[in-house]
Amino acid sequence: MELLGVIGNPISHSLSPVMHSVALAEAKKQAIYLPFLVQAEGLAAAIKGAASLGFTGFNVTIPFKEQVVPLMTELTSEAKVIGAVNTIKFEKNGKIIGHNTDGQGFLASLADELMEPKDLNCLVIGAGGAARAIVSSLLSAGNDVCITNRTKERAEKLAKDLNVGASEHRICNVVDLSVEGLKDVVAQVDLIVNTTSVGMAPYFNQSPIPLELVTSKHVVVDIIYNPEETLLLKHARQVGCKAQNGVGMLVWQAIKAWEFWWNETPPSKVSMFEAVQDALRKTSP
Ligand code: NAP
């Protein structure tokens, strides 16, 4: 029996166990995937213990994606650029490899549901962990990115970090999060991505950018998945934008984790989507 799981704190809200368990059953794998609540002071012991017990892999969620980085024996290029790990593979030779599938998951979900992510002008709102993964994957795929964030210095740091060695990347800029700062930029972008928590509890009635700037020419992705439709997405759909919530990114980062663990794709992405949507319906506000 192969052992897998997700570590975080809190962990009871995680949708990874339902998604992966459905896929494991469909693939008839002799494997079990469980949620593990870990305390910060026990993180290193948890990783070492899992390696000793012969675990195949872990997913890592809030607040440990950055804290596990020094506990890895190797990092993939994605994990290095993003500076965070959301997927761990334990190899029989003792290697503990840290990877990050958030950016790949975002790109795959965009390509799957809305558009090929190439040669686009993009505005990414936010500069936290998810933004770091999304901006770096958009740049690597050959798109221009502008970042805006409540704390501008954080956006500037993100742009600076990702522009290092920019020869193979497009350049990434930063703009003020205000109508004046955003007006000209938003008029020129094709894709708007919200990576902030604005739109989920307790910010249900807020939009991360002024809604009047979003028009039918934009494609809008809000990576929040609970609620399934934020105020930003509702407005985007009302004015005729193509729009997508965060369920796709969540499912595709899980599919990319499978590919990393086993070099194979789970049997049915549809079942994984349904498992997530069922679970969300039971918990939606
Ligand atoms: P994080 O590292 O804590 O970053 C949070 C971001 O939200 C920062 O840019 C922060 O701005 C901004 N923010 C928070 N509250 C705000 C407010 N009241 N007004 C304006 N900006 C605010 O979190 P994260 O890991 O990047 O996650 C961010 C969101 O993405 C969460 O909603 C999470 O559920 C979602 N997510 C979805 C997926 C998926 O698979 N769909 C994956 C990862 C994350 P400051 O820098 O100014 O604090």
GROMACS .gro file of C-alpha atoms and ligand atoms in nm:
model
  333
    1MET     CA    1   0.000   0.000   0.000
    2GLU     CA    2   0.139   0.340  -0.100
    3LEU     CA    3   0.097   0.625   0.148
    4LEU     CA    4   0.027   0.988   0.056
    5GLY     CA    5  -0.126   1.289   0.222
    6VAL     CA    6  -0.151   1.662   0.267
    7ILE     CA    7   0.012   1.848   0.555
    8GLY     CA    8  -0.102   2.187   0.682
    9ASN     CA    9  -0.254   2.375   0.973
   10PRO     CA   10  -0.554   2.401   0.964
   11ILE     CA   11  -0.617   2.099   0.741
   12SER     CA   12  -0.984   2.000   0.780
   13HIS     CA   13  -1.089   2.241   0.499
   14SER     CA   14  -0.850   2.085   0.244
   15LEU     CA   15  -1.017   1.941  -0.066
   16SER     CA   16  -0.706   1.745  -0.167
   17PRO     CA   17  -0.810   1.422   0.013
   18VAL     CA   18  -1.147   1.398  -0.169
   19MET     CA   19  -0.991   1.478  -0.507
   20HIS     CA   20  -0.701   1.237  -0.474
   21SER     CA   21  -0.907   0.959  -0.315
   22VAL     CA   22  -1.149   0.959  -0.609
   23ALA     CA   23  -0.859   0.945  -0.855
   24LEU     CA   24  -0.680   0.668  -0.661
   25ALA     CA   25  -0.996   0.456  -0.655
   26GLU     CA   26  -1.053   0.505  -1.028
   27ALA     CA   27  -0.691   0.417  -1.106
   28LYS     CA   28  -0.726   0.108  -0.879
   29LYS     CA   29  -0.403   0.209  -0.708
   30GLN     CA   30  -0.311   0.034  -0.384
   31ALA     CA   31  -0.271   0.371  -0.216
   32ILE     CA   32  -0.427   0.588   0.053
   33TYR     CA   33  -0.426   0.972   0.076
   34LEU     CA   34  -0.494   1.134   0.416
   35PRO     CA   35  -0.497   1.484   0.572
   36PHE     CA   36  -0.237   1.543   0.846
   37LEU     CA   37  -0.257   1.830   1.093
   38VAL     CA   38   0.100   1.930   1.172
   39GLN     CA   39   0.229   2.185   1.425
   40ALA     CA   40   0.510   2.416   1.310
   41GLU     CA   41   0.751   2.272   1.567
   42GLY     CA   42   0.679   1.920   1.440
   43LEU     CA   43   0.720   1.995   1.069
   44ALA     CA   44   1.075   1.862   1.028
   45ALA     CA   45   0.990   1.546   1.226
   46ALA     CA   46   0.679   1.493   1.012
   47ILE     CA   47   0.881   1.507   0.690
   48LYS     CA   48   1.156   1.280   0.823
   49GLY     CA   49   0.898   1.041   0.967
   50ALA     CA   50   0.714   1.018   0.636
   51ALA     CA   51   1.043   0.948   0.456
   52SER     CA   52   1.125   0.670   0.708
   53LEU     CA   53   0.776   0.521   0.678
   54GLY     CA   54   0.816   0.496   0.301
   55PHE     CA   55   0.557   0.754   0.199
   56THR     CA   56   0.531   0.817  -0.176
   57GLY     CA   57   0.446   1.184  -0.145
   58PHE     CA   58   0.287   1.475   0.031
   59ASN     CA   59   0.105   1.787  -0.073
   60VAL     CA   60   0.181   2.090   0.140
   61THR     CA   61  -0.065   2.366   0.220
   62ILE     CA   62  -0.092   2.682   0.433
   63PRO     CA   63   0.119   2.778   0.625
   64PHE     CA   64   0.406   2.541   0.537
   65LYS     CA   65   0.473   2.589   0.164
   66GLU     CA   66   0.780   2.804   0.232
   67GLN     CA   67   0.881   2.645   0.563
   68VAL     CA   68   0.935   2.301   0.407
   69VAL     CA   69   1.184   2.434   0.149
   70PRO     CA   70   1.499   2.388   0.370
   71LEU     CA   71   1.380   2.037   0.464
   72MET     CA   72   1.408   1.914   0.104
   73THR     CA   73   1.721   1.742  -0.028
   74GLU     CA   74   1.642   1.874  -0.378
   75LEU     CA   75   1.416   2.133  -0.536
   76THR     CA   76   1.277   2.133  -0.890
   77SER     CA   77   1.330   2.447  -1.098
   78GLU     CA   78   0.965   2.549  -1.040
   79ALA     CA   79   1.004   2.524  -0.661
   80LYS     CA   80   1.330   2.721  -0.676
   81VAL     CA   81   1.182   3.008  -0.879
   82ILE     CA   82   0.862   3.022  -0.674
   83GLY     CA   83   1.047   2.976  -0.342
   84ALA     CA   84   0.777   2.743  -0.213
   85VAL     CA   85   0.685   2.374  -0.228
   86ASN     CA   86   0.332   2.233  -0.262
   87THR     CA   87   0.428   1.877  -0.363
   88ILE     CA   88   0.692   1.646  -0.214
   89LYS     CA   89   0.819   1.319  -0.358
   90PHE     CA   90   1.001   1.073  -0.127
   91GLU     CA   91   1.238   0.855  -0.328
   92LYS     CA   92   1.363   0.512  -0.221
   93ASN     CA   93   1.725   0.637  -0.231
   94GLY     CA   94   1.644   0.886   0.049
   95LYS     CA   95   1.595   1.192  -0.172
   96ILE     CA   96   1.316   1.426  -0.065
   97ILE     CA   97   1.227   1.633  -0.372
   98GLY     CA   98   1.027   1.955  -0.340
   99HIS     CA   99   0.820   2.071  -0.635
  100ASN     CA  100   0.552   2.333  -0.699
  101THR     CA  101   0.254   2.260  -0.923
  102ASP     CA  102   0.047   2.576  -0.853
  103GLY     CA  103   0.178   2.768  -1.155
  104GLN     CA  104   0.155   2.467  -1.389
  105GLY     CA  105  -0.196   2.399  -1.255
  106PHE     CA  106  -0.301   2.758  -1.321
  107LEU     CA  107  -0.173   2.750  -1.681
  108ALA     CA  108  -0.327   2.410  -1.751
  109SER     CA  109  -0.667   2.517  -1.617
  110LEU     CA  110  -0.659   2.835  -1.825
  111ALA     CA  111  -0.574   2.637  -2.138
  112ASP     CA  112  -0.838   2.377  -2.053
  113GLU     CA  113  -1.127   2.617  -1.989
  114LEU     CA  114  -1.059   2.955  -2.150
  115MET     CA  115  -0.755   3.029  -2.364
  116GLU     CA  116  -0.399   2.930  -2.452
  117PRO     CA  117  -0.177   3.127  -2.212
  118LYS     CA  118   0.070   3.270  -2.464
  119ASP     CA  119   0.148   3.622  -2.593
  120LEU     CA  120  -0.103   3.778  -2.356
  121ASN     CA  121  -0.090   4.105  -2.164
  122CYS     CA  122  -0.182   4.011  -1.809
  123LEU     CA  123  -0.268   4.191  -1.488
  124VAL     CA  124  -0.209   3.987  -1.173
  125ILE     CA  125  -0.367   4.128  -0.856
  126GLY     CA  126  -0.181   4.019  -0.543
  127ALA     CA  127   0.177   3.941  -0.452
  128GLY     CA  128   0.150   3.648  -0.209
  129GLY     CA  129   0.242   3.284  -0.258
  130ALA     CA  130  -0.018   3.209  -0.524
  131ALA     CA  131   0.077   3.524  -0.718
  132ARG     CA  132   0.441   3.421  -0.715
  133ALA     CA  133   0.355   3.086  -0.875
  134ILE     CA  134   0.115   3.237  -1.128
  135VAL     CA  135   0.335   3.530  -1.232
  136SER     CA  136   0.639   3.309  -1.279
  137SER     CA  137   0.444   3.056  -1.487
  138LEU     CA  138   0.284   3.329  -1.703
  139LEU     CA  139   0.626   3.483  -1.768
  140SER     CA  140   0.783   3.147  -1.851
  141ALA     CA  141   0.500   3.071  -2.095
  142GLY     CA  142   0.576   3.394  -2.287
  143ASN     CA  143   0.330   3.649  -2.152
  144ASP     CA  144   0.375   4.007  -2.028
  145VAL     CA  145   0.268   4.060  -1.670
  146CYS     CA  146   0.185   4.365  -1.464
  147ILE     CA  147   0.140   4.317  -1.089
  148THR     CA  148  -0.069   4.528  -0.852
  149ASN     CA  149  -0.100   4.473  -0.479
  150ARG     CA  150  -0.229   4.644  -0.163
  151THR     CA  151   0.129   4.645  -0.032
  152LYS     CA  152   0.315   4.783  -0.331
  153GLU     CA  153   0.662   4.698  -0.192
  154ARG     CA  154   0.566   4.330  -0.194
  155ALA     CA  155   0.470   4.353  -0.563
  156GLU     CA  156   0.797   4.529  -0.638
  157LYS     CA  157   0.994   4.256  -0.461
  158LEU     CA  158   0.808   3.989  -0.656
  159ALA     CA  159   0.875   4.164  -0.989
  160LYS     CA  160   1.241   4.212  -0.897
  161ASP     CA  161   1.286   3.846  -0.796
  162LEU     CA  162   1.120   3.718  -1.113
  163ASN     CA  163   1.299   3.956  -1.346
  164VAL     CA  164   1.634   3.809  -1.241
  165GLY     CA  165   1.775   3.626  -1.543
  166ALA     CA  166   1.491   3.770  -1.748
  167SER     CA  167   1.645   3.681  -2.083
  168GLU     CA  168   1.409   3.389  -2.130
  169HIS     CA  169   1.119   3.572  -1.963
  170ARG     CA  170   0.904   3.870  -2.049
  171ILE     CA  171   0.955   4.164  -1.819
  172CYS     CA  172   0.719   4.215  -1.531
  173ASN     CA  173   0.604   4.561  -1.410
  174VAL     CA  174   0.420   4.697  -1.108
  175VAL     CA  175   0.132   4.947  -1.093
  176ASP     CA  176  -0.056   5.121  -0.811
  177LEU     CA  177  -0.376   4.958  -0.686
  178SER     CA  178  -0.599   5.262  -0.754
  179VAL     CA  179  -0.830   5.368  -1.036
  180GLU     CA  180  -0.571   5.617  -1.157
  181GLY     CA  181  -0.288   5.364  -1.137
  182LEU     CA  182  -0.485   5.088  -1.307
  183LYS     CA  183  -0.693   5.267  -1.570
  184ASP     CA  184  -0.442   5.266  -1.856
  185VAL     CA  185  -0.301   4.923  -1.773
  186VAL     CA  186  -0.641   4.753  -1.749
  187ALA     CA  187  -0.743   4.909  -2.081
  188GLN     CA  188  -0.451   4.726  -2.243
  189VAL     CA  189  -0.459   4.382  -2.077
  190ASP     CA  190  -0.626   4.068  -2.212
  191LEU     CA  191  -0.624   3.867  -1.890
  192ILE     CA  192  -0.700   3.976  -1.531
  193VAL     CA  193  -0.616   3.732  -1.250
  194ASN     CA  194  -0.717   3.783  -0.888
  195THR     CA  195  -0.481   3.602  -0.651
  196THR     CA  196  -0.577   3.797  -0.338
  197SER     CA  197  -0.818   3.679  -0.068
  198VAL     CA  198  -1.057   3.966  -0.155
  199GLY     CA  199  -1.387   3.802  -0.251
  200MET     CA  200  -1.376   3.526   0.008
  201ALA     CA  201  -1.477   3.549   0.376
  202PRO     CA  202  -1.476   3.806   0.531
  203TYR     CA  203  -1.444   4.012   0.209
  204PHE     CA  204  -1.747   3.867   0.020
  205ASN     CA  205  -1.879   4.208  -0.083
  206GLN     CA  206  -1.551   4.348  -0.207
  207SER     CA  207  -1.371   4.341  -0.539
  208PRO     CA  208  -0.990   4.347  -0.555
  209ILE     CA  209  -1.001   4.616  -0.829
  210PRO     CA  210  -1.267   4.876  -0.921
  211LEU     CA  211  -1.534   4.683  -1.111
  212GLU     CA  212  -1.596   4.959  -1.364
  213LEU     CA  213  -1.252   4.888  -1.515
  214VAL     CA  214  -1.350   4.533  -1.613
  215THR     CA  215  -1.515   4.517  -1.955
  216SER     CA  216  -1.627   4.251  -2.201
  217LYS     CA  217  -1.287   4.244  -2.375
  218HIS     CA  218  -1.122   4.091  -2.066
  219VAL     CA  219  -1.077   3.729  -1.970
  220VAL     CA  220  -1.104   3.711  -1.590
  221VAL     CA  221  -0.977   3.441  -1.356
  222ASP     CA  222  -1.039   3.455  -0.984
  223ILE     CA  223  -0.844   3.175  -0.814
  224ILE     CA  224  -1.079   3.179  -0.516
  225TYR     CA  225  -1.306   2.870  -0.524
  226ASN     CA  226  -1.511   2.926  -0.207
  227PRO     CA  227  -1.745   3.101  -0.282
  228GLU     CA  228  -1.764   2.960  -0.634
  229GLU     CA  229  -1.855   3.305  -0.769
  230THR     CA  230  -1.693   3.614  -0.617
  231LEU     CA  231  -1.819   3.967  -0.673
  232LEU     CA  232  -1.546   4.014  -0.938
  233LEU     CA  233  -1.653   3.700  -1.128
  234LYS     CA  234  -2.020   3.791  -1.104
  235HIS     CA  235  -1.951   4.133  -1.256
  236ALA     CA  236  -1.720   3.984  -1.522
  237ARG     CA  237  -1.991   3.741  -1.634
  238GLN     CA  238  -2.258   4.013  -1.627
  239VAL     CA  239  -2.058   4.235  -1.865
  240GLY     CA  240  -1.985   3.941  -2.096
  241CYS     CA  241  -1.628   3.839  -2.008
  242LYS     CA  242  -1.505   3.484  -2.033
  243ALA     CA  243  -1.443   3.399  -1.668
  244GLN     CA  244  -1.325   3.115  -1.448
  245ASN     CA  245  -1.297   3.048  -1.074
  246GLY     CA  246  -1.024   2.865  -0.879
  247VAL     CA  247  -1.163   2.511  -0.901
  248GLY     CA  248  -0.976   2.444  -1.225
  249MET     CA  249  -0.642   2.552  -1.079
  250LEU     CA  250  -0.707   2.339  -0.771
  251VAL     CA  251  -0.783   2.027  -0.977
  252TRP     CA  252  -0.499   2.082  -1.222
  253GLN     CA  253  -0.237   2.137  -0.951
  254ALA     CA  254  -0.348   1.798  -0.816
  255ILE     CA  255  -0.322   1.638  -1.162
  256LYS     CA  256   0.030   1.785  -1.195
  257ALA     CA  257   0.119   1.639  -0.852
  258TRP     CA  258   0.013   1.293  -0.975
  259GLU     CA  259   0.229   1.335  -1.282
  260PHE     CA  260   0.520   1.427  -1.055
  261TRP     CA  261   0.473   1.127  -0.823
  262TRP     CA  262   0.398   0.860  -1.082
  263ASN     CA  263   0.470   0.998  -1.430
  264GLU     CA  264   0.112   0.927  -1.519
  265THR     CA  265  -0.212   1.123  -1.543
  266PRO     CA  266  -0.510   1.040  -1.320
  267PRO     CA  267  -0.784   0.853  -1.510
  268SER     CA  268  -1.054   1.122  -1.502
  269LYS     CA  269  -1.022   1.493  -1.446
  270VAL     CA  270  -1.404   1.510  -1.459
  271SER     CA  271  -1.437   1.293  -1.146
  272MET     CA  272  -1.186   1.514  -0.963
  273PHE     CA  273  -1.384   1.826  -1.059
  274GLU     CA  274  -1.707   1.662  -0.943
  275ALA     CA  275  -1.551   1.556  -0.612
  276VAL     CA  276  -1.441   1.914  -0.545
  277GLN     CA  277  -1.772   2.064  -0.651
  278ASP     CA  278  -1.968   1.819  -0.432
  279ALA     CA  279  -1.750   1.902  -0.133
  280LEU     CA  280  -1.783   2.276  -0.198
  281ARG     CA  281  -2.161   2.254  -0.220
  282LYS     CA  282  -2.165   2.098   0.127
  283THR     CA  283  -1.954   2.377   0.278
  284SER     CA  284  -2.049   2.685   0.076
  285PRO     CA  285  -2.156   2.992   0.276
  286NAP     P1  286  -0.097   3.502   0.074
  286NAP     O1  287   0.040   3.459   0.041
  286NAP     O2  288  -0.136   3.526   0.215
  286NAP     O3  289  -0.129   3.637  -0.012
  286NAP     C1  290  -0.250   3.708   0.008
  286NAP     C2  291  -0.262   3.820  -0.095
  286NAP     O4  292  -0.391   3.881  -0.078
  286NAP     C3  293  -0.160   3.932  -0.079
  286NAP     O5  294  -0.133   3.989  -0.204
  286NAP     C4  295  -0.238   4.031   0.010
  286NAP     O6  296  -0.193   4.165  -0.002
  286NAP     C5  297  -0.375   4.020  -0.050
  286NAP     N1  298  -0.481   4.061   0.045
  286NAP     C6  299  -0.523   3.992   0.154
  286NAP     N2  300  -0.623   4.060   0.214
  286NAP     C7  301  -0.641   4.175   0.141
  286NAP     C8  302  -0.730   4.286   0.153
  286NAP     N3  303  -0.819   4.294   0.253
  286NAP     N4  304  -0.723   4.383   0.060
  286NAP     C9  305  -0.635   4.377  -0.042
  286NAP     N5  306  -0.547   4.274  -0.058
  286NAP    C10  307  -0.551   4.174   0.033
  286NAP     O7  308  -0.205   3.396   0.020
  286NAP     P2  309  -0.192   3.299  -0.109
  286NAP     O8  310  -0.144   3.166  -0.065
  286NAP     O9  311  -0.125   3.371  -0.218
  286NAP    O10  312  -0.350   3.278  -0.143
  286NAP    C11  313  -0.426   3.386  -0.190
  286NAP    C12  314  -0.564   3.338  -0.236
  286NAP    O11  315  -0.550   3.243  -0.340
  286NAP    C13  316  -0.647   3.271  -0.129
  286NAP    O12  317  -0.780   3.314  -0.147
  286NAP    C14  318  -0.635   3.124  -0.160
  286NAP    O13  319  -0.750   3.050  -0.119
  286NAP    C15  320  -0.626   3.126  -0.311
  286NAP     N6  321  -0.553   3.010  -0.368
  286NAP    C16  322  -0.619   2.932  -0.458
  286NAP    C17  323  -0.553   2.823  -0.515
  286NAP    C18  324  -0.624   2.735  -0.613
  286NAP    O14  325  -0.575   2.624  -0.643
  286NAP     N7  326  -0.737   2.777  -0.669
  286NAP    C19  327  -0.418   2.796  -0.481
  286NAP    C20  328  -0.354   2.880  -0.391
  286NAP    C21  329  -0.423   2.988  -0.334
  286NAP     P3  330  -0.076   4.223   0.094
  286NAP    O15  331   0.055   4.179   0.031
  286NAP    O16  332  -0.097   4.369   0.091
  286NAP    O17  333  -0.097   4.160   0.229
   0.00000   0.00000   0.00000
